[in-house]
Amino acid sequence: MKVLVLNCGSSSLKYQLFDMTGEEVMAKGLVERIGIEGGRIKHTKTGMDSVVSDSDFPNHKVAIKAVLDCLLHGEHGSLQSLEELRAVGHRVVHGGEKFAKSVVVTADVLRTIDECTPFAPLHNPANLLGIKSMMEILPKVPQIAVFDTAFHQTMPERSFIYGVPYHYYETYRVRRFGFHGTSHLYVAHRAAEMLGKPLENLKIVTCHLGNGSSIAAVDGGRSVDTTLGFGTVSGVLMGTRCGDVDPVAVLHLMQEEGLDSKAMSHVLHKDSGVLGISGISSDLRDVEDAAAGGNRRAKLALDILCYGVKKYIGAYAAAMGGLDAVVFTAGVGENSVLVREMVCEGLEFLGALFDKSKNAVRGKEAFICKPDSRVALLVVPTNEELVIARDTLSLVS
Ligand code: ADP
């Protein structure tokens, strides 16, 4: 039972081919610079060296055809025929309020994803292009849409309604949506498995810390709150995104600097965060190095990031009325020993006993707490593609 997972960005496309019999990755790859000169595809069949080929991909359809050619290739391929593909799962960033679960793509679904484009103007059009191209190339293969926002649709109103006049919610759907849902869902499930307890009985704070970051309160397997909101800048400090900022400060800056909404949006999305504070880089590795060398603003950026994460762990423990586990995932959460230490030190009052010696891990599942810690502290590498593949299979089975 073979399932292909596609994650289409505006100029790139990531893919993974799964054999769902044993949930094994058979091949994966990346197409870059779609629609731009100098395109490149990197394809890796599991167990073999990667092959890279340079070629222009004028649009997503051409890129997808190149992916399918790689999958069928005599030497580097994994399929004899495209008929072996049971279904294709697509990552879709925004499903608005319509989708609380993954769905089989129909004309109606395509229309609704398009209606959500104003909420995710960079992502949803690219996701749609990927789905439509696949439908044209493989009209008989079911296409499944898996939404980043779906997992957070269980949030109660008190978490997702903003304190602006209610009619703005009714008219424009201005509300907290939340993102990285597939990742929060995956790591919460894995944490429950690692703890050997049913997810339904657990209160977990999941910290997805990457270039983009969000924290979620997962109570009994359901998202009850999360730090990203209507857009993708709120909550904790990110690579280039600002995290929580008083909206009045934003209005003040627009006035003082003569910035229109587009220019201000650029500041909040691209010039802020770890990059904006440190003035060095959006990549936390560079900032950690600079901080170790004594750079004051690099230290400050790290401090603001970790303080923010710690603050939300406390807030969400209070919101859920208890805490059983804190999970770290994504690029920073899986790899930054320093960030995990700065976040977890000082949480003893919550019953979380951090173990510094166990924390020296990168990119693999681990407990980073003492054996008698009432609250478990865990590292769980995320696997959004596997969630997409599982949802895809379950919808066509
Ligand atoms: P995205 O949100 O783009 O998916 P990732 O989850 O891949 O991002 O996270 C990327 C970030 O992870 C990089 O910007 C880098 O700062 C951070 N990172 C990766 N490895 C390390 C490491 N060893 N130490 C600290 N930070 C790391």
Coordinates of C-alpha atoms and ligand atoms in Angstrom, one line a residue:
M1 CA 0.0 0.0 0.0
K2 CA 2.0 3.0 -1.3
V3 CA 1.1 6.6 -0.4
L4 CA 2.8 9.7 -1.7
V5 CA 2.9 12.8 0.6
L6 CA 3.4 16.2 -1.0
N7 CA 4.2 19.5 0.7
C8 CA 4.0 22.3 -2.0
G9 CA 5.4 25.7 -1.2
S10 CA 5.2 28.7 -3.6
S11 CA 8.6 27.8 -5.2
S12 CA 9.5 24.5 -3.7
L13 CA 8.0 21.0 -3.2
K14 CA 8.9 18.3 -0.7
Y15 CA 7.8 14.8 -1.1
Q16 CA 8.0 11.4 0.6
L17 CA 6.8 8.0 -0.6
F18 CA 5.6 5.6 2.1
D19 CA 5.0 1.9 2.1
M20 CA 2.2 1.9 4.6
T21 CA 2.4 -1.8 5.3
G22 CA 5.3 -1.1 7.7
E23 CA 5.1 2.7 7.6
E24 CA 8.4 2.8 5.9
V25 CA 9.8 5.8 3.9
M26 CA 10.8 4.4 0.5
A27 CA 12.0 7.6 -1.0
K28 CA 12.0 11.3 -0.4
G29 CA 13.1 14.5 -2.1
L30 CA 12.9 18.2 -2.7
V31 CA 12.3 20.3 -5.8
E32 CA 13.6 23.9 -5.5
R33 CA 13.1 27.1 -7.6
I34 CA 9.8 26.2 -9.2
G35 CA 8.9 29.0 -11.6
I36 CA 12.4 30.5 -11.2
E37 CA 15.5 29.8 -13.4
G38 CA 18.0 27.4 -12.0
G39 CA 15.6 24.7 -10.7
R40 CA 17.0 21.6 -8.9
I41 CA 15.6 18.2 -7.8
K42 CA 17.2 16.2 -5.1
H43 CA 15.9 12.6 -4.8
T44 CA 16.8 10.0 -2.3
K45 CA 15.8 6.4 -2.4
T46 CA 16.0 4.9 1.1
G47 CA 19.4 3.1 1.5
M48 CA 21.0 4.8 -1.6
D49 CA 22.9 8.0 -2.2
S50 CA 20.9 11.1 -3.2
V51 CA 20.8 12.1 -6.8
V52 CA 20.6 15.7 -7.8
S53 CA 19.6 17.0 -11.2
D54 CA 19.5 20.6 -12.4
S55 CA 16.6 21.5 -14.7
D56 CA 14.1 24.3 -15.0
F57 CA 10.6 23.7 -13.6
P58 CA 8.3 26.4 -15.0
N59 CA 5.4 25.4 -12.9
H60 CA 4.2 22.9 -10.2
K61 CA 2.8 20.4 -12.7
V62 CA 6.2 20.1 -14.4
A63 CA 7.9 19.7 -11.0
I64 CA 5.4 16.9 -10.0
K65 CA 6.0 15.1 -13.3
A66 CA 9.7 15.2 -12.5
V67 CA 9.0 13.7 -9.0
L68 CA 7.0 10.9 -10.6
D69 CA 9.8 10.2 -13.1
C70 CA 12.2 9.9 -10.2
L71 CA 9.9 7.5 -8.4
L72 CA 9.6 5.4 -11.6
H73 CA 13.4 5.5 -12.4
G74 CA 15.0 2.1 -13.1
E75 CA 17.8 2.6 -10.6
H76 CA 16.8 5.3 -8.1
G77 CA 13.0 4.7 -8.3
S78 CA 10.8 2.8 -6.0
L79 CA 7.7 2.1 -8.2
Q80 CA 7.2 -0.1 -11.2
S81 CA 4.1 1.7 -12.2
L82 CA 2.0 4.7 -10.9
E83 CA -0.9 2.3 -10.5
E84 CA 0.9 1.2 -7.3
L85 CA 0.0 4.6 -5.7
R86 CA -3.0 4.1 -3.5
A87 CA -3.5 7.8 -2.8
V88 CA -1.7 11.1 -2.5
G89 CA -1.7 13.2 0.7
H90 CA -1.2 17.0 0.5
R91 CA -0.2 19.3 3.3
V92 CA -2.6 22.3 3.2
V93 CA -1.7 25.1 5.5
H94 CA -5.2 26.7 6.1
G95 CA -8.5 25.0 6.3
G96 CA -10.3 27.8 8.2
E97 CA -13.2 26.7 10.3
K98 CA -14.5 24.3 7.7
F99 CA -12.0 21.5 8.2
A100 CA -11.5 19.9 11.6
K101 CA -10.2 16.7 10.0
S102 CA -8.4 15.6 6.9
V103 CA -10.7 15.1 3.8
V104 CA -10.8 13.5 0.4
V105 CA -10.4 16.3 -2.2
T106 CA -13.6 17.1 -4.1
A107 CA -14.6 20.2 -6.2
D108 CA -16.2 21.6 -3.0
V109 CA -13.0 21.0 -1.0
L110 CA -11.0 22.8 -3.6
R111 CA -13.4 25.8 -3.4
T112 CA -13.2 25.9 0.3
I113 CA -9.4 25.8 0.4
D114 CA -9.4 28.7 -2.1
E115 CA -11.8 30.6 0.2
C116 CA -9.2 30.3 2.9
T117 CA -6.5 31.9 0.7
P118 CA -6.9 35.4 2.4
F119 CA -5.9 33.8 5.7
A120 CA -2.7 32.1 4.2
P121 CA -2.0 34.1 1.0
L122 CA 1.5 32.6 0.5
H123 CA 0.7 29.0 1.3
N124 CA -2.8 28.0 0.2
P125 CA -2.4 28.9 -3.5
A126 CA 0.7 26.8 -3.7
N127 CA -1.0 23.9 -1.9
L128 CA -3.9 24.2 -4.4
L129 CA -1.6 24.2 -7.4
G130 CA 0.0 20.9 -6.1
I131 CA -3.4 19.2 -5.6
K132 CA -4.8 20.4 -9.0
S133 CA -1.6 19.3 -10.8
M134 CA -1.8 15.9 -9.2
M135 CA -5.5 15.5 -10.1
E136 CA -4.6 16.3 -13.8
I137 CA -1.7 13.9 -13.9
L138 CA -3.3 11.1 -11.9
P139 CA -7.1 11.5 -12.3
K140 CA -7.9 8.1 -10.9
V141 CA -5.8 8.4 -7.7
P142 CA -7.6 9.9 -4.6
Q143 CA -6.1 13.1 -3.3
I144 CA -6.3 13.8 0.4
A145 CA -6.0 17.2 2.1
V146 CA -4.4 17.4 5.6
F147 CA -4.7 20.8 7.2
D148 CA -2.2 22.5 9.6
T149 CA -5.1 24.3 11.3
A150 CA -7.4 21.2 11.7
F151 CA -6.0 19.9 15.0
H152 CA -6.7 23.3 16.7
Q153 CA -10.4 23.4 15.7
T154 CA -11.2 21.8 19.1
M155 CA -10.2 25.0 20.9
P156 CA -13.0 26.5 23.0
E157 CA -14.3 30.0 22.1
R158 CA -12.6 31.5 25.1
S159 CA -9.2 30.5 23.5
F160 CA -9.9 31.6 20.0
I161 CA -12.1 34.7 20.2
Y162 CA -10.0 37.9 20.3
G163 CA -11.1 40.9 22.4
V164 CA -12.2 43.0 19.5
P165 CA -15.9 43.6 18.6
Y166 CA -17.5 40.3 18.0
H167 CA -18.9 41.2 14.7
Y168 CA -15.4 41.2 13.3
Y169 CA -15.3 37.5 14.0
E170 CA -18.8 37.1 12.4
T171 CA -17.9 39.1 9.3
Y172 CA -14.2 38.4 8.7
R173 CA -13.6 35.3 10.8
V174 CA -10.9 37.2 12.7
R175 CA -10.0 34.6 15.4
R176 CA -7.1 32.4 16.6
F177 CA -6.7 29.5 14.2
G178 CA -3.3 28.1 15.3
F179 CA -0.8 26.2 13.1
H180 CA 1.6 23.3 13.2
G181 CA -1.4 21.2 14.1
T182 CA -0.1 18.0 12.5
S183 CA 3.2 18.3 14.4
H184 CA 1.5 19.0 17.8
L185 CA -0.8 16.0 17.2
Y186 CA 2.1 13.7 16.3
V187 CA 4.3 14.5 19.2
A188 CA 1.4 14.4 21.7
H189 CA 0.6 10.9 20.5
R190 CA 4.2 9.8 20.6
A191 CA 4.7 11.2 24.1
A192 CA 1.7 9.2 25.3
E193 CA 3.2 6.1 23.8
M194 CA 6.6 6.8 25.4
L195 CA 4.9 7.3 28.7
G196 CA 2.8 4.1 28.3
K197 CA -0.4 6.0 29.2
P198 CA -3.6 6.7 27.2
L199 CA -3.5 10.2 25.6
E200 CA -7.0 10.8 26.8
N201 CA -5.7 10.9 30.4
L202 CA -2.8 13.3 29.8
K203 CA -2.3 17.1 29.9
I204 CA 0.6 17.9 27.6
V205 CA 2.3 21.1 26.5
T206 CA 3.8 20.6 23.1
C207 CA 6.6 23.1 22.1
H208 CA 7.1 23.1 18.3
L209 CA 10.2 25.3 18.2
G210 CA 11.7 25.8 14.7
N211 CA 12.0 28.8 12.4
G212 CA 8.3 29.2 13.0
S213 CA 7.3 28.2 16.5
S214 CA 4.1 27.5 18.4
I215 CA 3.2 26.0 21.7
A216 CA 0.0 24.1 22.3
A217 CA -2.0 23.0 25.3
V218 CA -3.2 19.4 24.5
D219 CA -5.7 18.2 27.0
G220 CA -6.8 14.6 26.6
G221 CA -5.5 14.6 23.0
R222 CA -7.4 17.8 22.0
S223 CA -5.9 21.2 21.4
V224 CA -7.4 23.6 23.9
D225 CA -5.1 26.6 23.2
T226 CA -2.1 27.6 21.1
T227 CA 0.2 30.5 20.7
L228 CA -0.1 31.2 16.9
G229 CA -3.3 32.9 16.0
F230 CA -5.1 34.5 13.0
G231 CA -1.7 34.8 11.4
T232 CA 1.7 33.3 12.2
V233 CA 3.5 35.9 14.2
S234 CA 2.1 35.7 17.8
G235 CA 3.3 33.8 20.8
V236 CA 7.0 33.1 21.3
L237 CA 9.9 34.7 19.6
M238 CA 10.7 33.0 16.2
G239 CA 13.6 33.1 13.7
T240 CA 12.4 36.3 12.0
R241 CA 8.9 36.7 13.5
C242 CA 8.2 38.9 16.4
G243 CA 6.0 36.8 18.8
D244 CA 3.7 38.7 21.1
V245 CA 3.7 42.5 20.6
D246 CA 1.3 45.0 21.9
P247 CA -0.8 46.0 18.9
V248 CA -0.6 49.6 20.0
A249 CA 3.2 49.5 19.6
V250 CA 2.6 48.4 16.1
L251 CA 0.3 51.3 15.3
H252 CA 2.8 53.7 16.9
L253 CA 5.6 52.4 14.7
M254 CA 3.5 52.6 11.6
Q255 CA 2.8 56.3 12.4
E256 CA 6.3 57.2 13.4
E257 CA 8.1 55.4 10.5
G258 CA 5.4 56.1 7.9
L259 CA 4.9 52.4 7.3
D260 CA 1.9 51.1 5.4
S261 CA 0.4 47.7 6.3
K262 CA 2.6 45.8 3.8
A263 CA 5.8 47.4 5.1
M264 CA 4.8 46.8 8.7
S265 CA 3.9 43.2 7.9
H266 CA 7.4 42.7 6.5
V267 CA 8.9 44.1 9.7
L268 CA 6.8 41.7 11.8
H269 CA 7.4 38.6 9.6
K270 CA 10.9 39.0 8.3
D271 CA 12.9 41.6 10.3
S272 CA 11.9 40.6 13.8
G273 CA 12.4 37.7 16.1
V274 CA 15.8 36.2 16.9
L275 CA 17.2 38.0 13.9
G276 CA 15.7 41.4 14.8
I277 CA 16.9 41.2 18.5
S278 CA 20.3 39.8 17.9
G279 CA 21.1 41.6 14.7
I280 CA 23.1 38.5 13.8
S281 CA 21.0 35.7 12.2
S282 CA 17.7 34.0 12.3
D283 CA 19.5 30.7 12.7
L284 CA 19.7 29.9 16.4
R285 CA 23.0 28.0 15.9
D286 CA 24.7 31.3 14.9
V287 CA 23.0 33.1 17.7
E288 CA 24.1 30.5 20.3
D289 CA 27.7 30.7 19.0
A290 CA 27.6 34.5 19.3
A291 CA 26.1 34.4 22.8
A292 CA 28.8 31.9 23.9
G293 CA 31.3 34.5 22.6
G294 CA 29.8 37.1 24.9
N295 CA 27.5 39.0 22.4
R296 CA 24.9 40.8 24.6
R297 CA 22.1 41.0 22.1
A298 CA 22.5 37.3 21.1
K299 CA 22.2 36.4 24.8
L300 CA 19.1 38.7 25.0
A301 CA 17.5 37.0 22.0
L302 CA 18.0 33.6 23.6
D303 CA 16.7 34.8 26.9
I304 CA 13.5 36.3 25.4
L305 CA 12.8 33.1 23.4
C306 CA 13.3 30.8 26.4
Y307 CA 11.5 33.0 28.9
G308 CA 8.5 33.1 26.5
V309 CA 8.4 29.3 26.2
K310 CA 8.7 28.9 30.0
K311 CA 5.9 31.5 30.5
Y312 CA 3.5 29.6 28.1
I313 CA 4.3 26.3 29.8
G314 CA 3.1 27.8 33.1
A315 CA 0.1 29.5 31.5
Y316 CA -1.1 26.3 29.8
A317 CA -0.5 24.2 32.9
A318 CA -2.9 26.6 34.7
A319 CA -5.3 26.7 31.7
M320 CA -5.5 22.9 31.7
G321 CA -5.6 22.6 35.5
G322 CA -2.5 20.3 35.6
L323 CA 0.4 19.1 33.6
D324 CA 1.8 15.6 32.9
A325 CA 4.3 16.3 30.2
V326 CA 6.2 18.9 28.2
V327 CA 7.4 17.9 24.8
F328 CA 10.1 19.6 22.7
T329 CA 10.1 19.2 18.9
A330 CA 11.1 20.8 15.5
G331 CA 14.6 22.2 14.6
V332 CA 15.3 24.1 17.8
G333 CA 13.3 21.9 20.1
E334 CA 14.9 18.7 18.9
N335 CA 18.4 20.0 18.6
S336 CA 19.1 22.9 20.9
V337 CA 20.4 21.6 24.2
L338 CA 20.8 25.1 25.5
V339 CA 17.2 26.2 24.8
R340 CA 15.8 23.1 26.5
E341 CA 18.0 23.7 29.5
M342 CA 17.1 27.4 29.7
V343 CA 13.4 26.6 29.5
C344 CA 13.3 23.6 31.9
E345 CA 15.6 24.9 34.6
G346 CA 13.4 26.3 37.4
L347 CA 10.2 24.3 36.7
E348 CA 10.7 22.2 39.8
F349 CA 7.7 24.0 41.5
L350 CA 5.5 22.5 38.7
G351 CA 6.9 19.0 39.5
A352 CA 9.2 18.9 36.5
L353 CA 12.7 17.8 37.5
F354 CA 15.1 18.5 34.6
D355 CA 18.1 16.2 34.1
K356 CA 21.0 18.1 32.5
S357 CA 23.0 14.9 31.7
K358 CA 20.1 13.3 29.8
N359 CA 19.5 16.6 27.9
A360 CA 22.7 16.1 25.8
V361 CA 20.7 14.7 22.9
R362 CA 19.9 16.0 19.4
G363 CA 17.3 14.8 17.0
K364 CA 16.1 11.7 18.8
E365 CA 13.4 10.6 21.2
A366 CA 14.5 11.0 24.8
F367 CA 13.3 11.7 28.3
I368 CA 15.2 14.7 29.7
C369 CA 13.9 14.5 33.3
K370 CA 14.8 12.7 36.4
P371 CA 13.1 9.3 37.0
D372 CA 11.0 10.7 39.9
S373 CA 9.9 13.8 38.0
R374 CA 6.1 14.0 38.3
V375 CA 5.9 16.0 35.0
A376 CA 7.7 14.2 32.2
L377 CA 10.1 16.3 30.0
L378 CA 10.6 14.8 26.5
V379 CA 12.2 15.3 23.2
V380 CA 10.2 13.9 20.3
P381 CA 11.3 14.5 16.7
T382 CA 8.3 15.6 14.7
N383 CA 7.0 13.6 11.7
E384 CA 4.3 15.6 9.9
E385 CA 4.7 13.5 6.8
L386 CA 3.8 10.3 8.6
V387 CA 0.6 11.9 10.0
I388 CA -0.3 12.9 6.5
A389 CA 0.4 9.4 5.2
R390 CA -1.7 7.8 8.0
D391 CA -4.6 10.1 7.5
T392 CA -4.4 9.6 3.7
L393 CA -4.5 5.8 4.1
S394 CA -7.3 5.8 6.6
L395 CA -9.5 8.0 4.3
V396 CA -9.1 5.7 1.4
S397 CA -9.2 2.4 3.2
Ligands
ADP1 P1 10.9 25.3 9.9 O1 10.1 26.1 10.9 O2 11.4 26.1 8.8 O3 10.4 24.0 9.5 P2 12.9 23.8 11.5 O4 11.9 23.1 12.4 O5 13.6 23.0 10.5 O6 12.3 25.1 10.7 O7 13.9 24.5 12.4 C1 15.0 25.3 11.8 C2 15.8 25.9 12.9 O8 16.3 24.9 13.8 C3 17.0 26.6 12.4 O9 16.8 27.9 12.1 C4 18.0 26.5 13.5 O10 18.0 27.7 14.2 C5 17.5 25.5 14.4 N1 18.5 24.4 14.7 C6 18.7 23.3 13.9 N2 19.8 22.6 14.5 C7 20.1 23.3 15.6 C8 21.1 23.1 16.7 N3 21.9 22.0 16.6 N4 21.1 23.9 17.7 C9 20.3 25.0 17.7 N5 19.4 25.3 16.8 C10 19.3 24.4 15.8

